[in-house]
Amino acid sequence: MKHKTALLLTVLLAFIAGICVQAAHILEPELGKLEPVNIATYEHSAIGKRQDNATTTSETSISPRLKTVRFIAGLFWASPSGLQRRCAATIITSNTLVTSAICAKSDYPASKYGQGGWRIVTGAEERYMQTPPSSAQAYVVSNVQIDECSNFAIITIEGSMTFGGGLMPVFISSHPVDQGATLYTFKTAEPAGRSFLSLTNGIATECDKYLPGYADENFLCTQPVLGQTVTNDYLGGDPIIGFSSQPDGSLAVLVGVTGLYYSTLEEAQTASANDATAYRFNALAAPHVRDIATLAGVSPESLVSTGKLS
């Protein structure tokens, strides 16, 4: 099953891009060509494997740095069997969060755990646990708006979160990201390990070889990260942040959410090896500000930081 997981991983982005970018499935000749895959098959055969193989995460094993991050919540599927973690969700307002579209599709968790619905968990430790205790505070998700073209989802909850202490929203950066710029993300799928990673915004000419026209579909292409294992972190949904210049110092701002790896190595396509050179195509948040504001019932200006990314 692990081999099937890796094989599907290498081709899913080609399928999604084929819907939204007419020429996306045509790669440079020297990079080869990937076959499309049915997204429903991918949902059931690949995305669930991390959950199938997950071990219970205790609060003592969670990285101290992750515990202190104030704008990350957990997206969970609630069914008669309890809460099961799916992905991270980034807090934008007291009732609105964002994640990747793949994370927010409900067909796989419904098929595995039974009919139910989405919940948002905000506890410092519980948001990272695979199966948090029943006492964990969970907000009912009232709506999920999915943009499959850019792999981005906006989540709204019933009621609202109370900010303060360990819980705060994050502003969205409206400033362009320079080629070669350094960004950062949190690895919430493996909360006991190295939790804070630096990312490098890819050079457009190189990224375009993997996914022609990617920038037109609001993707942020990031270069490979040392030690990446694409089969362990294929759902994405984690926040990508930069630091915005402000009069009183730098402010952490949301640039996007982590997305799908894209591999053109023959070894990865046959699932005989992890692709440590795979590029990642992530969803930018700024193009979705107006939609987020509409769902949150606030002005777009109130969500944005216009400072230059440092």
mmCIF file of C-alpha atoms in Angstrom:
data_model
loop_
_atom_site.group_PDB
_atom_site.id
_atom_site.type_symbol
_atom_site.label_atom_id
_atom_site.label_comp_id
_atom_site.label_asym_id
_atom_site.label_seq_id
_atom_site.Cartn_x
_atom_site.Cartn_y
_atom_site.Cartn_z
ATOM 1 C CA MET A 1 0.000 0.000 0.000
ATOM 2 C CA LYS A 2 2.930 2.324 0.650
ATOM 3 C CA HIS A 3 4.019 1.900 -2.957
ATOM 4 C CA LYS A 4 0.559 2.774 -4.195
ATOM 5 C CA THR A 5 0.515 5.824 -1.961
ATOM 6 C CA ALA A 6 3.759 7.181 -3.389
ATOM 7 C CA LEU A 7 2.724 6.480 -6.979
ATOM 8 C CA LEU A 8 -0.551 8.342 -6.616
ATOM 9 C CA LEU A 9 1.239 11.173 -4.883
ATOM 10 C CA THR A 10 3.419 11.833 -7.908
ATOM 11 C CA VAL A 11 0.467 12.221 -10.254
ATOM 12 C CA LEU A 12 -2.296 13.949 -8.298
ATOM 13 C CA LEU A 13 -1.135 17.481 -8.984
ATOM 14 C CA ALA A 14 -1.088 16.768 -12.710
ATOM 15 C CA PHE A 15 -4.752 15.765 -12.432
ATOM 16 C CA ILE A 16 -5.788 18.866 -10.499
ATOM 17 C CA ALA A 17 -3.793 21.146 -12.762
ATOM 18 C CA GLY A 18 -5.342 19.478 -15.809
ATOM 19 C CA ILE A 19 -8.726 20.808 -14.682
ATOM 20 C CA CYS A 20 -7.550 24.371 -14.122
ATOM 21 C CA VAL A 21 -4.555 24.905 -16.392
ATOM 22 C CA GLN A 22 -5.104 23.622 -19.889
ATOM 23 C CA ALA A 23 -1.471 22.783 -20.577
ATOM 24 C CA ALA A 24 -0.432 21.751 -17.080
ATOM 25 C CA HIS A 25 -0.265 18.028 -17.832
ATOM 26 C CA ILE A 26 2.279 18.583 -20.615
ATOM 27 C CA LEU A 27 5.751 18.518 -19.090
ATOM 28 C CA GLU A 28 9.107 19.279 -20.614
ATOM 29 C CA PRO A 29 10.243 16.251 -22.691
ATOM 30 C CA GLU A 30 13.310 15.611 -20.544
ATOM 31 C CA LEU A 31 11.137 15.471 -17.427
ATOM 32 C CA GLY A 32 8.771 12.816 -18.724
ATOM 33 C CA LYS A 33 4.974 12.714 -18.640
ATOM 34 C CA LEU A 34 2.752 11.740 -15.724
ATOM 35 C CA GLU A 35 -0.541 9.924 -16.100
ATOM 36 C CA PRO A 36 -3.629 11.474 -14.502
ATOM 37 C CA VAL A 37 -5.419 9.780 -11.626
ATOM 38 C CA ASN A 38 -9.011 9.883 -10.458
ATOM 39 C CA ILE A 39 -9.137 12.145 -7.417
ATOM 40 C CA ALA A 40 -11.710 9.924 -5.699
ATOM 41 C CA THR A 41 -9.316 6.973 -5.951
ATOM 42 C CA TYR A 42 -6.525 9.097 -4.524
ATOM 43 C CA GLU A 43 -8.672 10.203 -1.609
ATOM 44 C CA HIS A 44 -9.404 6.650 -0.515
ATOM 45 C CA SER A 45 -6.162 4.931 -1.398
ATOM 46 C CA ALA A 46 -3.505 7.460 -0.501
ATOM 47 C CA ILE A 47 -4.558 10.259 1.760
ATOM 48 C CA GLY A 48 -5.744 7.971 4.502
ATOM 49 C CA LYS A 49 -2.451 6.159 4.901
ATOM 50 C CA ARG A 50 -0.995 8.681 7.296
ATOM 51 C CA GLN A 51 -4.023 8.195 9.491
ATOM 52 C CA ASP A 52 -3.924 4.405 9.123
ATOM 53 C CA ASN A 53 -0.295 4.286 10.230
ATOM 54 C CA ALA A 54 -0.405 7.070 12.809
ATOM 55 C CA THR A 55 0.487 6.456 16.412
ATOM 56 C CA THR A 56 -1.237 8.287 19.212
ATOM 57 C CA THR A 57 0.452 11.605 19.929
ATOM 58 C CA SER A 58 0.723 12.457 23.600
ATOM 59 C CA GLU A 59 0.971 16.026 24.807
ATOM 60 C CA THR A 60 4.449 15.358 26.206
ATOM 61 C CA SER A 61 5.749 14.474 22.722
ATOM 62 C CA ILE A 62 4.533 17.647 21.015
ATOM 63 C CA SER A 63 7.199 20.166 20.113
ATOM 64 C CA PRO A 64 7.259 23.080 22.597
ATOM 65 C CA ARG A 65 7.386 25.465 19.651
ATOM 66 C CA LEU A 66 4.151 24.102 18.214
ATOM 67 C CA LYS A 67 2.428 24.483 21.566
ATOM 68 C CA THR A 68 3.167 28.208 21.560
ATOM 69 C CA VAL A 69 1.923 28.966 18.017
ATOM 70 C CA ARG A 70 -1.279 30.961 18.490
ATOM 71 C CA PHE A 71 -2.829 30.922 15.004
ATOM 72 C CA ILE A 72 -2.881 27.167 14.291
ATOM 73 C CA ALA A 73 -5.936 25.023 14.983
ATOM 74 C CA GLY A 74 -6.651 21.399 14.102
ATOM 75 C CA LEU A 75 -9.192 20.196 11.537
ATOM 76 C CA PHE A 76 -10.860 17.008 12.791
ATOM 77 C CA TRP A 77 -13.505 14.617 11.533
ATOM 78 C CA ALA A 78 -16.163 13.913 14.178
ATOM 79 C CA SER A 79 -18.043 10.624 13.940
ATOM 80 C CA PRO A 80 -19.508 8.096 16.394
ATOM 81 C CA SER A 81 -15.950 6.769 16.868
ATOM 82 C CA GLY A 82 -14.723 10.156 18.130
ATOM 83 C CA LEU A 83 -12.442 12.866 16.754
ATOM 84 C CA GLN A 84 -9.790 12.033 14.144
ATOM 85 C CA ARG A 85 -7.228 14.606 13.081
ATOM 86 C CA ARG A 86 -7.009 15.477 9.415
ATOM 87 C CA CYS A 87 -4.842 18.591 9.036
ATOM 88 C CA ALA A 88 -3.948 21.983 10.415
ATOM 89 C CA ALA A 89 -6.196 25.000 9.849
ATOM 90 C CA THR A 90 -4.948 28.576 10.146
ATOM 91 C CA ILE A 91 -7.048 31.088 12.084
ATOM 92 C CA ILE A 92 -7.915 34.249 10.121
ATOM 93 C CA THR A 93 -10.864 35.612 12.140
ATOM 94 C CA SER A 94 -12.854 34.414 15.133
ATOM 95 C CA ASN A 95 -15.055 32.297 12.851
ATOM 96 C CA THR A 96 -12.937 31.722 9.730
ATOM 97 C CA LEU A 97 -9.917 29.507 9.022
ATOM 98 C CA VAL A 98 -8.065 28.271 5.940
ATOM 99 C CA THR A 99 -6.406 25.017 4.895
ATOM 100 C CA SER A 100 -5.738 23.035 1.708
ATOM 101 C CA ALA A 101 -8.641 21.779 -0.389
ATOM 102 C CA ILE A 102 -7.387 18.200 -0.173
ATOM 103 C CA CYS A 103 -7.562 18.383 3.613
ATOM 104 C CA ALA A 104 -11.151 19.608 3.606
ATOM 105 C CA LYS A 105 -12.670 17.016 1.276
ATOM 106 C CA SER A 106 -14.934 14.810 3.368
ATOM 107 C CA ASP A 107 -15.311 11.638 1.303
ATOM 108 C CA TYR A 108 -12.299 9.790 2.712
ATOM 109 C CA PRO A 109 -12.906 10.425 6.436
ATOM 110 C CA ALA A 110 -16.595 9.650 5.998
ATOM 111 C CA SER A 111 -15.774 6.326 4.345
ATOM 112 C CA LYS A 112 -13.218 5.384 7.002
ATOM 113 C CA TYR A 113 -14.798 6.628 10.231
ATOM 114 C CA GLY A 114 -18.465 6.869 9.293
ATOM 115 C CA GLN A 115 -20.810 9.728 8.619
ATOM 116 C CA GLY A 116 -20.137 12.833 10.657
ATOM 117 C CA GLY A 117 -18.809 16.340 10.181
ATOM 118 C CA TRP A 118 -15.852 18.642 10.559
ATOM 119 C CA ARG A 119 -14.715 20.128 13.864
ATOM 120 C CA ILE A 120 -12.059 22.700 14.746
ATOM 121 C CA VAL A 121 -9.980 22.004 17.850
ATOM 122 C CA THR A 122 -7.873 24.779 19.399
ATOM 123 C CA GLY A 123 -6.325 23.325 22.570
ATOM 124 C CA ALA A 124 -2.549 23.833 22.789
ATOM 125 C CA GLU A 125 -1.874 20.077 22.709
ATOM 126 C CA GLU A 126 -5.182 18.630 21.519
ATOM 127 C CA ARG A 127 -5.016 20.361 18.093
ATOM 128 C CA TYR A 128 -2.010 18.186 17.185
ATOM 129 C CA MET A 129 -3.197 14.853 18.608
ATOM 130 C CA GLN A 130 -4.426 12.206 16.206
ATOM 131 C CA THR A 131 -7.270 11.279 18.572
ATOM 132 C CA PRO A 132 -7.754 13.966 21.255
ATOM 133 C CA PRO A 133 -9.761 13.244 24.409
ATOM 134 C CA SER A 134 -13.509 13.776 24.399
ATOM 135 C CA SER A 135 -12.980 16.763 26.705
ATOM 136 C CA ALA A 136 -11.222 18.726 23.952
ATOM 137 C CA GLN A 137 -13.059 21.894 22.957
ATOM 138 C CA ALA A 138 -14.351 21.490 19.415
ATOM 139 C CA TYR A 139 -16.148 24.036 17.253
ATOM 140 C CA VAL A 140 -18.696 22.794 14.736
ATOM 141 C CA VAL A 141 -17.807 23.643 11.132
ATOM 142 C CA SER A 142 -20.789 25.240 9.401
ATOM 143 C CA ASN A 143 -19.355 25.672 5.906
ATOM 144 C CA VAL A 144 -16.345 24.677 3.796
ATOM 145 C CA GLN A 145 -15.672 26.529 0.541
ATOM 146 C CA ILE A 146 -13.231 24.634 -1.664
ATOM 147 C CA ASP A 147 -11.228 25.944 -4.616
ATOM 148 C CA GLU A 148 -9.764 22.838 -6.223
ATOM 149 C CA CYS A 149 -7.948 24.870 -8.881
ATOM 150 C CA SER A 150 -5.604 26.381 -6.304
ATOM 151 C CA ASN A 151 -6.017 23.654 -3.628
ATOM 152 C CA PHE A 152 -7.382 26.148 -1.091
ATOM 153 C CA ALA A 153 -10.269 25.858 1.368
ATOM 154 C CA ILE A 154 -12.018 28.397 3.589
ATOM 155 C CA ILE A 155 -13.682 27.078 6.742
ATOM 156 C CA THR A 156 -16.331 28.835 8.804
ATOM 157 C CA ILE A 157 -17.502 27.677 12.227
ATOM 158 C CA GLU A 158 -20.666 28.060 14.245
ATOM 159 C CA GLY A 159 -20.240 30.732 16.895
ATOM 160 C CA SER A 160 -16.799 32.248 17.354
ATOM 161 C CA MET A 161 -13.486 31.626 19.046
ATOM 162 C CA THR A 162 -12.385 33.790 21.957
ATOM 163 C CA PHE A 163 -8.948 35.278 21.393
ATOM 164 C CA GLY A 164 -6.309 35.917 24.011
ATOM 165 C CA GLY A 165 -3.563 33.975 25.704
ATOM 166 C CA GLY A 166 -2.674 31.098 23.404
ATOM 167 C CA LEU A 167 -5.147 31.849 20.628
ATOM 168 C CA MET A 168 -4.876 34.665 18.074
ATOM 169 C CA PRO A 169 -5.567 35.185 14.339
ATOM 170 C CA VAL A 170 -2.919 35.969 11.747
ATOM 171 C CA PHE A 171 -2.910 38.659 9.050
ATOM 172 C CA ILE A 172 -2.609 37.691 5.384
ATOM 173 C CA SER A 173 0.297 39.158 3.436
ATOM 174 C CA SER A 174 -0.703 41.054 0.296
ATOM 175 C CA HIS A 175 2.897 41.706 -0.717
ATOM 176 C CA PRO A 176 4.425 39.729 -3.613
ATOM 177 C CA VAL A 177 6.948 37.050 -2.668
ATOM 178 C CA ASP A 178 10.326 37.597 -4.291
ATOM 179 C CA GLN A 179 11.981 34.728 -6.125
ATOM 180 C CA GLY A 180 14.449 33.034 -3.816
ATOM 181 C CA ALA A 181 12.819 34.538 -0.703
ATOM 182 C CA THR A 182 12.880 32.567 2.537
ATOM 183 C CA LEU A 183 9.556 31.570 4.066
ATOM 184 C CA TYR A 184 8.666 29.249 6.935
ATOM 185 C CA THR A 185 6.198 26.497 7.765
ATOM 186 C CA PHE A 186 5.228 24.258 10.659
ATOM 187 C CA LYS A 187 5.170 20.450 10.349
ATOM 188 C CA THR A 188 2.011 19.654 12.273
ATOM 189 C CA ALA A 189 1.673 16.118 10.865
ATOM 190 C CA GLU A 190 4.764 15.123 12.864
ATOM 191 C CA PRO A 191 4.446 17.286 15.986
ATOM 192 C CA ALA A 192 7.133 15.480 17.951
ATOM 193 C CA GLY A 193 9.850 16.130 15.385
ATOM 194 C CA ARG A 194 11.449 19.177 13.847
ATOM 195 C CA SER A 195 8.476 21.515 13.831
ATOM 196 C CA PHE A 196 9.690 24.730 12.149
ATOM 197 C CA LEU A 197 11.121 24.581 8.643
ATOM 198 C CA SER A 198 12.467 27.194 6.253
ATOM 199 C CA LEU A 199 11.268 27.164 2.643
ATOM 200 C CA THR A 200 12.705 28.845 -0.427
ATOM 201 C CA ASN A 201 10.425 30.393 -3.027
ATOM 202 C CA GLY A 202 11.359 28.706 -6.275
ATOM 203 C CA ILE A 203 12.789 30.347 -9.378
ATOM 204 C CA ALA A 204 9.919 30.692 -11.849
ATOM 205 C CA THR A 205 11.750 29.172 -14.826
ATOM 206 C CA GLU A 206 12.570 26.056 -12.798
ATOM 207 C CA CYS A 207 9.101 25.720 -11.256
ATOM 208 C CA ASP A 208 7.479 26.122 -14.656
ATOM 209 C CA LYS A 209 9.240 22.971 -15.844
ATOM 210 C CA TYR A 210 7.297 20.980 -13.258
ATOM 211 C CA LEU A 211 3.959 22.748 -13.662
ATOM 212 C CA PRO A 212 3.691 25.103 -16.640
ATOM 213 C CA GLY A 213 1.568 28.142 -15.866
ATOM 214 C CA TYR A 214 1.546 27.457 -12.121
ATOM 215 C CA ALA A 215 1.690 31.151 -11.179
ATOM 216 C CA ASP A 216 -1.508 31.881 -13.103
ATOM 217 C CA GLU A 217 -3.380 29.498 -10.795
ATOM 218 C CA ASN A 218 -2.190 31.193 -7.588
ATOM 219 C CA PHE A 219 0.342 28.544 -6.625
ATOM 220 C CA LEU A 220 3.486 29.296 -4.639
ATOM 221 C CA CYS A 221 6.281 26.983 -5.752
ATOM 222 C CA THR A 222 8.850 26.078 -3.100
ATOM 223 C CA GLN A 223 12.111 24.235 -3.566
ATOM 224 C CA PRO A 224 12.869 20.865 -1.947
ATOM 225 C CA VAL A 225 13.539 20.847 1.794
ATOM 226 C CA LEU A 226 16.443 18.855 3.208
ATOM 227 C CA GLY A 227 15.152 15.551 4.531
ATOM 228 C CA GLN A 228 11.653 15.847 3.049
ATOM 229 C CA THR A 229 9.618 12.656 2.825
ATOM 230 C CA VAL A 230 6.757 13.217 0.465
ATOM 231 C CA THR A 231 4.821 10.130 1.569
ATOM 232 C CA ASN A 232 4.656 11.371 5.184
ATOM 233 C CA ASP A 233 3.436 14.895 4.465
ATOM 234 C CA TYR A 234 1.217 14.696 1.419
ATOM 235 C CA LEU A 235 -1.962 16.372 2.665
ATOM 236 C CA GLY A 236 -0.464 19.815 3.266
ATOM 237 C CA GLY A 237 -2.640 22.428 4.929
ATOM 238 C CA ASP A 238 0.062 23.842 7.212
ATOM 239 C CA PRO A 239 0.565 27.628 7.305
ATOM 240 C CA ILE A 240 3.388 29.188 5.303
ATOM 241 C CA ILE A 241 4.472 32.413 6.935
ATOM 242 C CA GLY A 242 6.746 35.331 6.183
ATOM 243 C CA PHE A 243 7.730 38.349 8.226
ATOM 244 C CA SER A 244 6.230 41.682 7.258
ATOM 245 C CA SER A 245 8.096 44.913 7.965
ATOM 246 C CA GLN A 246 6.193 47.141 10.399
ATOM 247 C CA PRO A 247 7.110 50.436 12.125
ATOM 248 C CA ASP A 248 7.538 48.650 15.447
ATOM 249 C CA GLY A 249 9.252 45.529 14.099
ATOM 250 C CA SER A 250 8.525 42.415 12.062
ATOM 251 C CA LEU A 251 5.108 40.768 12.079
ATOM 252 C CA ALA A 252 4.475 37.107 11.241
ATOM 253 C CA VAL A 253 1.956 37.002 8.362
ATOM 254 C CA LEU A 254 0.295 34.220 6.388
ATOM 255 C CA VAL A 255 1.562 33.794 2.839
ATOM 256 C CA GLY A 256 -0.208 30.523 2.008
ATOM 257 C CA VAL A 257 -0.838 26.922 3.011
ATOM 258 C CA THR A 258 1.309 23.939 2.096
ATOM 259 C CA GLY A 259 0.146 21.930 -0.874
ATOM 260 C CA LEU A 260 1.097 18.981 -3.038
ATOM 261 C CA TYR A 261 4.508 17.654 -3.984
ATOM 262 C CA TYR A 262 5.267 17.230 -7.668
ATOM 263 C CA SER A 263 7.780 14.654 -8.796
ATOM 264 C CA THR A 264 9.095 13.755 -12.213
ATOM 265 C CA LEU A 265 11.722 11.227 -11.119
ATOM 266 C CA GLU A 266 11.132 7.784 -12.550
ATOM 267 C CA GLU A 267 12.029 6.154 -9.221
ATOM 268 C CA ALA A 268 9.329 8.124 -7.428
ATOM 269 C CA GLN A 269 6.776 7.406 -10.136
ATOM 270 C CA THR A 270 7.296 3.682 -9.597
ATOM 271 C CA ALA A 271 7.315 4.194 -5.818
ATOM 272 C CA SER A 272 10.742 2.621 -5.432
ATOM 273 C CA ALA A 273 12.200 5.667 -3.670
ATOM 274 C CA ASN A 274 11.249 8.875 -1.922
ATOM 275 C CA ASP A 275 11.826 11.948 -4.054
ATOM 276 C CA ALA A 276 14.018 14.295 -2.052
ATOM 277 C CA THR A 277 14.074 16.666 -5.036
ATOM 278 C CA ALA A 278 10.310 17.115 -5.446
ATOM 279 C CA TYR A 279 9.053 20.671 -5.701
ATOM 280 C CA ARG A 280 5.953 21.676 -3.761
ATOM 281 C CA PHE A 281 3.080 23.713 -5.134
ATOM 282 C CA ASN A 282 1.318 25.550 -2.340
ATOM 283 C CA ALA A 283 -1.794 27.745 -2.295
ATOM 284 C CA LEU A 284 -1.299 31.496 -1.926
ATOM 285 C CA ALA A 285 -3.697 33.126 0.531
ATOM 286 C CA ALA A 286 -3.831 36.699 -0.830
ATOM 287 C CA PRO A 287 -5.941 35.912 -3.929
ATOM 288 C CA HIS A 288 -8.671 34.573 -1.616
ATOM 289 C CA VAL A 289 -8.915 37.560 0.726
ATOM 290 C CA ARG A 290 -12.208 38.859 -0.662
ATOM 291 C CA ASP A 291 -13.852 35.448 -0.383
ATOM 292 C CA ILE A 292 -12.560 35.042 3.169
ATOM 293 C CA ALA A 293 -13.820 38.494 4.110
ATOM 294 C CA THR A 294 -17.256 37.804 2.646
ATOM 295 C CA LEU A 295 -17.630 34.567 4.590
ATOM 296 C CA ALA A 296 -16.279 36.159 7.779
ATOM 297 C CA GLY A 297 -18.476 39.241 7.467
ATOM 298 C CA VAL A 298 -15.589 41.698 7.651
ATOM 299 C CA SER A 299 -13.829 44.069 5.258
ATOM 300 C CA PRO A 300 -10.956 42.677 3.145
ATOM 301 C CA GLU A 301 -8.710 45.490 4.400
ATOM 302 C CA SER A 302 -9.062 44.272 7.974
ATOM 303 C CA LEU A 303 -7.457 40.925 7.073
ATOM 304 C CA VAL A 304 -4.384 42.153 5.225
ATOM 305 C CA SER A 305 -0.862 43.266 6.021
ATOM 306 C CA THR A 306 0.635 45.345 3.225
ATOM 307 C CA GLY A 307 4.169 45.486 4.639
ATOM 308 C CA LYS A 308 7.056 44.278 2.533
ATOM 309 C CA LEU A 309 8.203 40.748 3.365
ATOM 310 C CA SER A 310 11.638 40.819 4.921
#
